[in-house]
mmCIF file of N, CA and C in Angstrom:
data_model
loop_
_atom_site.group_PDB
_atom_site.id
_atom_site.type_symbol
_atom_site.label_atom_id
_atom_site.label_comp_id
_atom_site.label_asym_id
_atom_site.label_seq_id
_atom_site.Cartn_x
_atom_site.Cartn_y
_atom_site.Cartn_z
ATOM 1 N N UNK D 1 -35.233 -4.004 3.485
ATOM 2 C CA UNK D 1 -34.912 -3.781 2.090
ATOM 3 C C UNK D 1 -33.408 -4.005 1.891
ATOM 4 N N UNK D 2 -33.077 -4.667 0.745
ATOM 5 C CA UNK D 2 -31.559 -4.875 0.587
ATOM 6 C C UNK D 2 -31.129 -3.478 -0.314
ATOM 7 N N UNK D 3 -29.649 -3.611 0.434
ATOM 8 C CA UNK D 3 -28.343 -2.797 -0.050
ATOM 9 C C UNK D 3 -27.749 -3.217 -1.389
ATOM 10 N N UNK D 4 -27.480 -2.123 -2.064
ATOM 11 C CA UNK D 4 -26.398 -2.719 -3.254
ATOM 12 C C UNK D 4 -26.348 -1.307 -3.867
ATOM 13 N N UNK D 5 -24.608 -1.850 -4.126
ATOM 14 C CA UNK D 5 -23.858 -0.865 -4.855
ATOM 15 C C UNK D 5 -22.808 -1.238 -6.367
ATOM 16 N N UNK D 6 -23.019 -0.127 -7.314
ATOM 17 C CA UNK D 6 -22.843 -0.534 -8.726
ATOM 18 C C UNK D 6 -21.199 -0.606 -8.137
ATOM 19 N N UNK D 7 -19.881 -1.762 -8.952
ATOM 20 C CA UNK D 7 -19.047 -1.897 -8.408
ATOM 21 C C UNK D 7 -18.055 -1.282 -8.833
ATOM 22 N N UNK D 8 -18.888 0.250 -9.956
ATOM 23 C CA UNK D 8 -17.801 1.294 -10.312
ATOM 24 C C UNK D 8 -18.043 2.487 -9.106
ATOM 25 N N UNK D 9 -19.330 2.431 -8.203
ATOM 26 C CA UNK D 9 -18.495 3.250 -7.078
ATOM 27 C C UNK D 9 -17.652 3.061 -6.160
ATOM 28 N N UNK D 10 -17.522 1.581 -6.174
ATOM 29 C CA UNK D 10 -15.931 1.084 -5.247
ATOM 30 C C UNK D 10 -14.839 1.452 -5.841
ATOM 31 N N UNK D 11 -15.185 1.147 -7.536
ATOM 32 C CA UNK D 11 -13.782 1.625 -7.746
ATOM 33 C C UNK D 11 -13.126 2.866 -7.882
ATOM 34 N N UNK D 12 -14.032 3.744 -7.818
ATOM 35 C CA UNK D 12 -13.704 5.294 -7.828
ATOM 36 C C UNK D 12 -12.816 5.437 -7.041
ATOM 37 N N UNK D 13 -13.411 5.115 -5.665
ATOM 38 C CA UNK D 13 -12.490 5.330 -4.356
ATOM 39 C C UNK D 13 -10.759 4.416 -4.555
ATOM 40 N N UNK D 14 -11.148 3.124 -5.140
ATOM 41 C CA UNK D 14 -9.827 2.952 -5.571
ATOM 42 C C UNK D 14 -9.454 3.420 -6.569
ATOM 43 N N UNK D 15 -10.066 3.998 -7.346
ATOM 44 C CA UNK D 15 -9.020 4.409 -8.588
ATOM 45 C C UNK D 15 -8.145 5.536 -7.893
ATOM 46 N N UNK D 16 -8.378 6.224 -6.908
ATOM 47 C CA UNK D 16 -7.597 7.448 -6.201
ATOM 48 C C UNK D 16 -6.036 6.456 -5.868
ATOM 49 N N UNK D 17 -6.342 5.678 -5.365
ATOM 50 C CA UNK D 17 -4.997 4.933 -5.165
ATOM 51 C C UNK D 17 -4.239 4.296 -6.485
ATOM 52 N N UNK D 18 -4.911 3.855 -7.054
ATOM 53 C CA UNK D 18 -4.476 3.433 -8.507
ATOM 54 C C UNK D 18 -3.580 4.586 -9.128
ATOM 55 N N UNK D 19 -4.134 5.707 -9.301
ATOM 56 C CA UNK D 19 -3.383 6.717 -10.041
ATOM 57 C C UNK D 19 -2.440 7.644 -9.141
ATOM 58 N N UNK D 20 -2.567 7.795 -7.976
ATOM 59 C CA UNK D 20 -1.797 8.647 -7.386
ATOM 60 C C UNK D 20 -0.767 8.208 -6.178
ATOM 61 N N UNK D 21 -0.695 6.744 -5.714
ATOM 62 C CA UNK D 21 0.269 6.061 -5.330
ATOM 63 C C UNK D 21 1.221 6.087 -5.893
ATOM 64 N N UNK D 22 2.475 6.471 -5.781
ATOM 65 C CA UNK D 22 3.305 6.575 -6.862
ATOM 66 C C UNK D 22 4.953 5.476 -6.104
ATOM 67 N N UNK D 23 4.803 5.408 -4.736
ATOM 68 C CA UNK D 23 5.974 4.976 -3.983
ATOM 69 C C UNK D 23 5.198 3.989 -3.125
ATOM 70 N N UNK D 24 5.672 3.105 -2.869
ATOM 71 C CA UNK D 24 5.221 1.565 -1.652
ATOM 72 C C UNK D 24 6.723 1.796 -0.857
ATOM 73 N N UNK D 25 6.525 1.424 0.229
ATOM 74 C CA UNK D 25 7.478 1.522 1.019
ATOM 75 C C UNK D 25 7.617 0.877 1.951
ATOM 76 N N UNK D 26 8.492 0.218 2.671
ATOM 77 C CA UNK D 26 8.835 -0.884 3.738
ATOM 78 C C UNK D 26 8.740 0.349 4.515
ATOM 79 N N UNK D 27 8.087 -0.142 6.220
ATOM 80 C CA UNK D 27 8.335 0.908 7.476
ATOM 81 C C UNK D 27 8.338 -0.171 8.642
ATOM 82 N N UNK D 28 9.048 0.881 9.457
ATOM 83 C CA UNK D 28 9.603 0.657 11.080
ATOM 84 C C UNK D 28 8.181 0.365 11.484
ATOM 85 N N UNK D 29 6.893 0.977 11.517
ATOM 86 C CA UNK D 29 6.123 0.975 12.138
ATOM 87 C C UNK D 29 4.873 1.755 11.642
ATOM 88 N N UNK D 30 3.842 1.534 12.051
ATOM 89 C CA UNK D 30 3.328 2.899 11.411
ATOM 90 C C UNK D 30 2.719 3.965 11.186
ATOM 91 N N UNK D 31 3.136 4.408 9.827
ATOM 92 C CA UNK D 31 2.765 5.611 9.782
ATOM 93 C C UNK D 31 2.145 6.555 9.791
ATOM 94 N N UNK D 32 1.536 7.567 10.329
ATOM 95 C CA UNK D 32 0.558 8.512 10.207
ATOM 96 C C UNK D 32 0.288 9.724 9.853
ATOM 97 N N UNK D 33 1.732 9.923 8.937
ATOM 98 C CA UNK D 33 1.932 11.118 8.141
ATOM 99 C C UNK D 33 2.780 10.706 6.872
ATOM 100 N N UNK D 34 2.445 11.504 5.951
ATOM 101 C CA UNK D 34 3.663 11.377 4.848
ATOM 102 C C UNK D 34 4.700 11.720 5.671
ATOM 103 N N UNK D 35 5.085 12.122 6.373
ATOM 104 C CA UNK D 35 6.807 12.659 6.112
ATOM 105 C C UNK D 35 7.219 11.151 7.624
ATOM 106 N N UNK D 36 6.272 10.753 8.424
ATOM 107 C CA UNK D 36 6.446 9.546 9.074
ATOM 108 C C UNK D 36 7.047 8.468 8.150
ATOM 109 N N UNK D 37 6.217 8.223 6.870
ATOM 110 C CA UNK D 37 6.540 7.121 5.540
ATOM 111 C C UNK D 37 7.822 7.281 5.244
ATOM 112 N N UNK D 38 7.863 8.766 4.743
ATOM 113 C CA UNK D 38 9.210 8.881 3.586
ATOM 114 C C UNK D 38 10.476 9.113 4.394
ATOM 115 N N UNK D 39 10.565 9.425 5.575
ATOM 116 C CA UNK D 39 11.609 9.936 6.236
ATOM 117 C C UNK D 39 12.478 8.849 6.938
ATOM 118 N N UNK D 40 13.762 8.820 7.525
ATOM 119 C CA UNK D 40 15.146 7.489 7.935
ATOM 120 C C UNK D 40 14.965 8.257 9.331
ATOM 121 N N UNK D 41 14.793 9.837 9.949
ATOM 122 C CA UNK D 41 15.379 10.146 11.272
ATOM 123 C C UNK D 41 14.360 9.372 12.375
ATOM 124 N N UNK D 42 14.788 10.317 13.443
ATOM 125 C CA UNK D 42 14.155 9.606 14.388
ATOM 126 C C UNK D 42 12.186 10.160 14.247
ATOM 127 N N UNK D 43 11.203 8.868 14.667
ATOM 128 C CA UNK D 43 10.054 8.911 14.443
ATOM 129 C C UNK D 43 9.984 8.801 13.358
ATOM 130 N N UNK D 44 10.601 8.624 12.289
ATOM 131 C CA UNK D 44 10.040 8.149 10.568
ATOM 132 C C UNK D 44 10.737 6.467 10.408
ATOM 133 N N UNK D 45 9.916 6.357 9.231
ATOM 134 C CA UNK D 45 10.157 4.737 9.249
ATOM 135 C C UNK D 45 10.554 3.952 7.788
ATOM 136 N N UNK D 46 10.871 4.732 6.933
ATOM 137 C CA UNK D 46 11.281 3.937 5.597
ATOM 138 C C UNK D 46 12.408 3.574 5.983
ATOM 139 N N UNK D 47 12.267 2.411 5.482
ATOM 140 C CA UNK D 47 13.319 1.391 5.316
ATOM 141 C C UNK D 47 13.787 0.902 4.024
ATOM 142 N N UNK D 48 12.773 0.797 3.071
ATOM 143 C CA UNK D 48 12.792 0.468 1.440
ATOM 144 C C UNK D 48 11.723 1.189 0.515
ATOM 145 N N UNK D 49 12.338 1.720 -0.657
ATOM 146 C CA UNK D 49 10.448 1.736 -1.290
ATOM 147 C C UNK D 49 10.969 2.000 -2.751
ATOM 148 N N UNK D 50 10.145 1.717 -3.171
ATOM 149 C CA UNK D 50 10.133 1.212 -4.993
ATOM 150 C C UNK D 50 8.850 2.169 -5.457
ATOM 151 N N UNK D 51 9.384 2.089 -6.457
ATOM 152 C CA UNK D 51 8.647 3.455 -7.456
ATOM 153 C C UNK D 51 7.276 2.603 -8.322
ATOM 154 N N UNK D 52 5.804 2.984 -8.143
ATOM 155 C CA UNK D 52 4.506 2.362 -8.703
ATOM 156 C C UNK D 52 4.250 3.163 -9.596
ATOM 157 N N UNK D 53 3.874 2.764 -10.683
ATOM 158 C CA UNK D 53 2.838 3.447 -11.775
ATOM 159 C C UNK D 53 1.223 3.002 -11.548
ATOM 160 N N UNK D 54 0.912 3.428 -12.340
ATOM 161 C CA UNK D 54 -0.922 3.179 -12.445
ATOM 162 C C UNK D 54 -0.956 1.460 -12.720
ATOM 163 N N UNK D 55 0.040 1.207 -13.592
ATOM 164 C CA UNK D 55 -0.287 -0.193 -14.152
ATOM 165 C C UNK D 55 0.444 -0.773 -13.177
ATOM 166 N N UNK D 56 1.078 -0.658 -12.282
ATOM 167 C CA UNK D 56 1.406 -1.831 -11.139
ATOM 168 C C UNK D 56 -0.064 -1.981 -10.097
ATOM 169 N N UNK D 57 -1.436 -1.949 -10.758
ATOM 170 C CA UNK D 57 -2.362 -1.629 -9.602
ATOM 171 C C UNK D 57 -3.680 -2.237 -11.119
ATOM 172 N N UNK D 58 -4.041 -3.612 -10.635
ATOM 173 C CA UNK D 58 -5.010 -4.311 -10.883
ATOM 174 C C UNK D 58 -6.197 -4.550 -10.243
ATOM 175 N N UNK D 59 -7.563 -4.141 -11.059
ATOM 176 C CA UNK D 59 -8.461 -4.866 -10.287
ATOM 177 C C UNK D 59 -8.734 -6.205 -10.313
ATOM 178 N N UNK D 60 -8.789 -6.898 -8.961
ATOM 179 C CA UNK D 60 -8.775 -8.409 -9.284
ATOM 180 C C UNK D 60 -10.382 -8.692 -8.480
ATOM 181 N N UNK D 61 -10.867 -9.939 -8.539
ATOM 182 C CA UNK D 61 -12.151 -10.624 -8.343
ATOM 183 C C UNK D 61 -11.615 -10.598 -7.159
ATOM 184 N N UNK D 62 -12.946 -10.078 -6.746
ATOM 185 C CA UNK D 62 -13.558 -10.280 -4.704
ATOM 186 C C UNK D 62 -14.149 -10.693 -4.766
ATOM 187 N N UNK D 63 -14.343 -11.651 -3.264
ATOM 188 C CA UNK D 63 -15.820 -12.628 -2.905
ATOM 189 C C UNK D 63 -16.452 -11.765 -2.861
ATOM 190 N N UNK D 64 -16.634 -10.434 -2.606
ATOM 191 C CA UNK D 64 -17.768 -9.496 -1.966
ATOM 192 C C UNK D 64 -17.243 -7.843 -2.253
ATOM 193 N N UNK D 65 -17.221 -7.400 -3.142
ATOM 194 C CA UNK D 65 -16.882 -5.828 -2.911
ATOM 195 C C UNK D 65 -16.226 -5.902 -4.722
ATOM 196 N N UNK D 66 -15.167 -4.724 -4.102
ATOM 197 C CA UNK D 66 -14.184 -4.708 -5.418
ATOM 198 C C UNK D 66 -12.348 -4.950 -4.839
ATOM 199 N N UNK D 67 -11.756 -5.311 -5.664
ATOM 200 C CA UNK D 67 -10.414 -5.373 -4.811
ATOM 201 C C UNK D 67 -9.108 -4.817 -6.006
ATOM 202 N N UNK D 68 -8.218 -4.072 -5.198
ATOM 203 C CA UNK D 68 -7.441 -3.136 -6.059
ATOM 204 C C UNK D 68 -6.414 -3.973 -5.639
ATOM 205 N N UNK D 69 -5.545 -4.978 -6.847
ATOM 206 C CA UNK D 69 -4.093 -5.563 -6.054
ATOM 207 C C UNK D 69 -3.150 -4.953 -6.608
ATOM 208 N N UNK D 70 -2.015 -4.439 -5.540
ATOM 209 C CA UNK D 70 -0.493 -3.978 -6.299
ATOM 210 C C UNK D 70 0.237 -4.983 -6.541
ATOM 211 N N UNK D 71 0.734 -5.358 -7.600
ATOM 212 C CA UNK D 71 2.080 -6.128 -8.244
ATOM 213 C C UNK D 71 3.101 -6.429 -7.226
ATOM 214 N N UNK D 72 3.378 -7.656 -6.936
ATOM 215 C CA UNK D 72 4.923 -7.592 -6.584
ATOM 216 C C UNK D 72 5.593 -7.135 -6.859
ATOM 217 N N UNK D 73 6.650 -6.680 -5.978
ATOM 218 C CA UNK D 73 7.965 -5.977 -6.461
ATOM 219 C C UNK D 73 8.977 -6.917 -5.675
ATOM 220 N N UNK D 74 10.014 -7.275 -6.640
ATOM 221 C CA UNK D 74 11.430 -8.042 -6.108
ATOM 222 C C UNK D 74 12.384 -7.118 -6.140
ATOM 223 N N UNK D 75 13.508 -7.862 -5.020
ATOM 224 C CA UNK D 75 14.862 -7.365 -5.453
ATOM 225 C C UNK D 75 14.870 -5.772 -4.948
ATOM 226 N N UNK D 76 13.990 -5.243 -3.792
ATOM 227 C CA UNK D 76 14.010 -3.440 -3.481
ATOM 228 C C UNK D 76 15.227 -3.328 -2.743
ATOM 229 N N UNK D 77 15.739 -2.576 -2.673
ATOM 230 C CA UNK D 77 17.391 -2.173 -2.058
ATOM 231 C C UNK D 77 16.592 -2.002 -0.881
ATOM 232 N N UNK D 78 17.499 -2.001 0.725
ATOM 233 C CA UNK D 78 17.167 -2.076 1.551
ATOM 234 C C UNK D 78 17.912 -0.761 2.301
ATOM 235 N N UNK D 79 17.266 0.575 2.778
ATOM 236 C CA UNK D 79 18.088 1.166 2.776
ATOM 237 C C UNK D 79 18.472 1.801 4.591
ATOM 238 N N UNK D 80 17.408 1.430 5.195
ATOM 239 C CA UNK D 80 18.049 1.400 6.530
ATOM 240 C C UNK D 80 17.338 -0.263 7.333
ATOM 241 N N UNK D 81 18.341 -0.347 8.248
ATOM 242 C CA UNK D 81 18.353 -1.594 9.079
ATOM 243 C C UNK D 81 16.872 -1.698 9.998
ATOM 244 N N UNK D 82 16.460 -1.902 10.406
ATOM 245 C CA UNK D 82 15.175 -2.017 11.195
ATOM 246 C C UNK D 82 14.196 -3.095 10.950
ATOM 247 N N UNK D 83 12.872 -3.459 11.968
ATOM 248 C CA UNK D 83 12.772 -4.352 11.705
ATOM 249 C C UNK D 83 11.226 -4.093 10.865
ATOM 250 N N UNK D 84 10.981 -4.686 10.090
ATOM 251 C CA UNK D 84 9.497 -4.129 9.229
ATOM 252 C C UNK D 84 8.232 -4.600 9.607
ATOM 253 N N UNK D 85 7.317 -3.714 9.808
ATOM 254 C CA UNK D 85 6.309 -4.488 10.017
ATOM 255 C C UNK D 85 4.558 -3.521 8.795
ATOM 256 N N UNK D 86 5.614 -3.121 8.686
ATOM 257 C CA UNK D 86 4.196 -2.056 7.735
ATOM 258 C C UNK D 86 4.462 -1.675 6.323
ATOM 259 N N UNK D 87 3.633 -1.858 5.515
ATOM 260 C CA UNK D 87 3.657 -0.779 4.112
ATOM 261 C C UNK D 87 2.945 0.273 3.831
ATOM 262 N N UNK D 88 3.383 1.289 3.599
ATOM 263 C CA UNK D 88 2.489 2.696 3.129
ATOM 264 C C UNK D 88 2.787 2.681 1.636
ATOM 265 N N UNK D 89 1.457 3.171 1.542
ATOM 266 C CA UNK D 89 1.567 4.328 -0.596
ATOM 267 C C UNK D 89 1.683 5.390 0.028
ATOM 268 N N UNK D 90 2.349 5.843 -0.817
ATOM 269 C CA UNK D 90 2.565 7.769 -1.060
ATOM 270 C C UNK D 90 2.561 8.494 -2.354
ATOM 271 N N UNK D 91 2.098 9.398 -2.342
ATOM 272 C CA UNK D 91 2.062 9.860 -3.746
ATOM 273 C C UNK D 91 2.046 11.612 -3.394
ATOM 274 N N UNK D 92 2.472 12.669 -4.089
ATOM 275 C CA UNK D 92 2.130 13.887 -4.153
ATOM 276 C C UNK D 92 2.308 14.290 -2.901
ATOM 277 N N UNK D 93 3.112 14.183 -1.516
ATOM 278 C CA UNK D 93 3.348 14.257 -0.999
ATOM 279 C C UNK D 93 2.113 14.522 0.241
ATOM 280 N N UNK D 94 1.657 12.968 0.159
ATOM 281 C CA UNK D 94 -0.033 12.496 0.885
ATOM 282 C C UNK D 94 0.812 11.098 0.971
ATOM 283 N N UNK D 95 0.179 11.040 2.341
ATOM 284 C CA UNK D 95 0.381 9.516 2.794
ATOM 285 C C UNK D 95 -0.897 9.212 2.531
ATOM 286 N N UNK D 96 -1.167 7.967 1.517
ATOM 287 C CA UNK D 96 -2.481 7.348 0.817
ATOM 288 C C UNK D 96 -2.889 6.294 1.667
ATOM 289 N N UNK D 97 -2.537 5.380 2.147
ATOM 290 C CA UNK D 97 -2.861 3.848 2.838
ATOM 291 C C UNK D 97 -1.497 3.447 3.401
ATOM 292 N N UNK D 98 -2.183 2.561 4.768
ATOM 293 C CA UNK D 98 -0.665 1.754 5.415
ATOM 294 C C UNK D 98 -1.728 0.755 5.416
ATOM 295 N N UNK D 99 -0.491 -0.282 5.711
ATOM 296 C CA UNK D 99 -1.335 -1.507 5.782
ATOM 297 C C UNK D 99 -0.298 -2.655 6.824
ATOM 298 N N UNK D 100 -0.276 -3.724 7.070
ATOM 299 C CA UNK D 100 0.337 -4.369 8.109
ATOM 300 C C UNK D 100 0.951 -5.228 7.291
ATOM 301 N N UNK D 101 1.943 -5.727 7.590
ATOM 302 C CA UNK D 101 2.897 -6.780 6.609
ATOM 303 C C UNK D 101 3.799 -7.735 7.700
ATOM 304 N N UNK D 102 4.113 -8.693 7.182
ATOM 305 C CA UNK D 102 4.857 -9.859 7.851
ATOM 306 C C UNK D 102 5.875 -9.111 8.497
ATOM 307 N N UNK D 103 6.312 -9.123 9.605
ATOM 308 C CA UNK D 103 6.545 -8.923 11.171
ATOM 309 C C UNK D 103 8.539 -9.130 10.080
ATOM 310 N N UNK D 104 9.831 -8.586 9.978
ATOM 311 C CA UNK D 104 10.992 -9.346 9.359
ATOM 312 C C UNK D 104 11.544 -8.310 9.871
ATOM 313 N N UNK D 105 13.306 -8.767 10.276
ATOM 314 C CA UNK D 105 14.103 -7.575 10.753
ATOM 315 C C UNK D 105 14.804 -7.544 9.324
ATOM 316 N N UNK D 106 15.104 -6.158 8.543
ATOM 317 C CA UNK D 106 15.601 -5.895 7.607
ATOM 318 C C UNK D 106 16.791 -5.233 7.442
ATOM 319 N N UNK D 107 18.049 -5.469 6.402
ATOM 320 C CA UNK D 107 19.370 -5.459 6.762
ATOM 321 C C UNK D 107 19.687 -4.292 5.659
ATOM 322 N N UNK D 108 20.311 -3.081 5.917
ATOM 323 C CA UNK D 108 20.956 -2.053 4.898
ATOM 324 C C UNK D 108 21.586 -2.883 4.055
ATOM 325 N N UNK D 109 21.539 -2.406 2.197
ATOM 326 C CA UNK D 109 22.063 -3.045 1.693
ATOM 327 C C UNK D 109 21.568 -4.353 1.106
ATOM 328 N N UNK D 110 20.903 -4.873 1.881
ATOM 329 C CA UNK D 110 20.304 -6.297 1.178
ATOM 330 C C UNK D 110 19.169 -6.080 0.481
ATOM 331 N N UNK D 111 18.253 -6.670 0.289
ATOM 332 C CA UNK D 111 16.665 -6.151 -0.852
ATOM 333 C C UNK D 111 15.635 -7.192 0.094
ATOM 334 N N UNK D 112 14.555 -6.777 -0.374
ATOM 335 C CA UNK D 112 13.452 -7.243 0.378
ATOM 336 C C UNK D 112 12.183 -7.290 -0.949
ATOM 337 N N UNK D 113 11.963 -8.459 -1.069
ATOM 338 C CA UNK D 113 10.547 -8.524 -2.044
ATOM 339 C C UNK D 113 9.107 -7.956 -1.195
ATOM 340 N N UNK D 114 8.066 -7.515 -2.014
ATOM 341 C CA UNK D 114 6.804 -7.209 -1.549
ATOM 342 C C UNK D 114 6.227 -8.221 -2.302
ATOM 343 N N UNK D 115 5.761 -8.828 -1.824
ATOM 344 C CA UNK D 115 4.197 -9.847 -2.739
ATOM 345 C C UNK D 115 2.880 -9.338 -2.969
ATOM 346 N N UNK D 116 2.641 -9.690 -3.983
ATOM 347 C CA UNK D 116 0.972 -9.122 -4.254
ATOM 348 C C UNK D 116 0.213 -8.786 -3.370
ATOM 349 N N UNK D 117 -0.597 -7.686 -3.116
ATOM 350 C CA UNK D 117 -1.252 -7.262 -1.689
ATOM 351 C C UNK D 117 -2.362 -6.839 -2.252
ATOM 352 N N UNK D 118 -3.654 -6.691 -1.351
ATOM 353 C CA UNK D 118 -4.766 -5.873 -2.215
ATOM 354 C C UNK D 118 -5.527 -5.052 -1.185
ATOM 355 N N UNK D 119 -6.149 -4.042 -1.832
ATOM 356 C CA UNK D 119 -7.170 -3.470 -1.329
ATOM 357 C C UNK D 119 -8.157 -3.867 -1.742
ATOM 358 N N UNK D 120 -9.534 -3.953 -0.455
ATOM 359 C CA UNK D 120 -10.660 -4.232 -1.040
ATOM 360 C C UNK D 120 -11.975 -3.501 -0.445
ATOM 361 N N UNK D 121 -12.980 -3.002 -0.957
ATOM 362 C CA UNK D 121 -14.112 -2.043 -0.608
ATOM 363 C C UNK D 121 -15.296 -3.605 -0.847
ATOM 364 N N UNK D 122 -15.828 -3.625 0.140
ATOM 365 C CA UNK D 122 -17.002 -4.583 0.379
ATOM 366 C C UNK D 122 -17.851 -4.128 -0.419
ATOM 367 N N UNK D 123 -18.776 -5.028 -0.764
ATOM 368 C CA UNK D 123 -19.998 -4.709 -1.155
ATOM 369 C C UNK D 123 -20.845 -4.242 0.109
ATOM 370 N N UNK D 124 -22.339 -3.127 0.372
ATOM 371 C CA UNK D 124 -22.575 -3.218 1.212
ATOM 372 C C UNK D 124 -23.431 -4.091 2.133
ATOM 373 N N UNK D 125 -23.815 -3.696 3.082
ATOM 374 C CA UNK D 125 -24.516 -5.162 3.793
ATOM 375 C C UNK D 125 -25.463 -4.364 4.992
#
């Protein structure tokens, strides 16, 4: 017998990220706690992060599921040196999602763009 799911219960689960992501953030590595995300000492890993609203967070067309994309952001101040390889959301002081990002050593002081990224919940199978 086949599977199927209406594609407003995918988005439920993303709408949690939609509304309560509130910070994206460049990291050292990653994270597995909020205070891993938000923190510069040793064992934490922000490096950059820019402030999200609800409307920086679109649902866009999936081959298969539903998919939640965040907006680019240009031009983020860069605020410690290290080299990046991860992005986390944070919101309410909950680490929401990390995710893996292009491998770049990043310089205090300079800015670093994020490009459109998405989440996506499959349809099931």
């Amino acid at each position: 017998m086949a599977k199927w799911s209406s594609d407003e219960v995918m988005k439920q689960g993303l709408n949690y990220v939609k509304t309560t992501a509130a910070t994206m953030i460049a990291c050292a590595s990653q994270a597995t706690t909020y205070a891993n995300a938000v923190g510069t000492a040793a064992n934490q890993y922000r490096l950059a992060d820019v402030a999200m609203a609800s409307t920086d967070y679109a649902y866009t067309t999936a081959t298969s599921g539903v998919r939640l994309t965040a907006t680019a952001k240009a031009g983020v101040t860069i605020d410690v040196s290290d080299a990046f390889n991860h992005v986390a959301l944070v919101g309410s002081g909950t680490l929401i999602y990390v995710t893996t990002g292009t491998s770049e050593f990043l310089t205090a002081g300079g800015d670093v763009d994020f490009p459109a990224w998405g989440i996506r919940i499959a349809d099931p199978t």
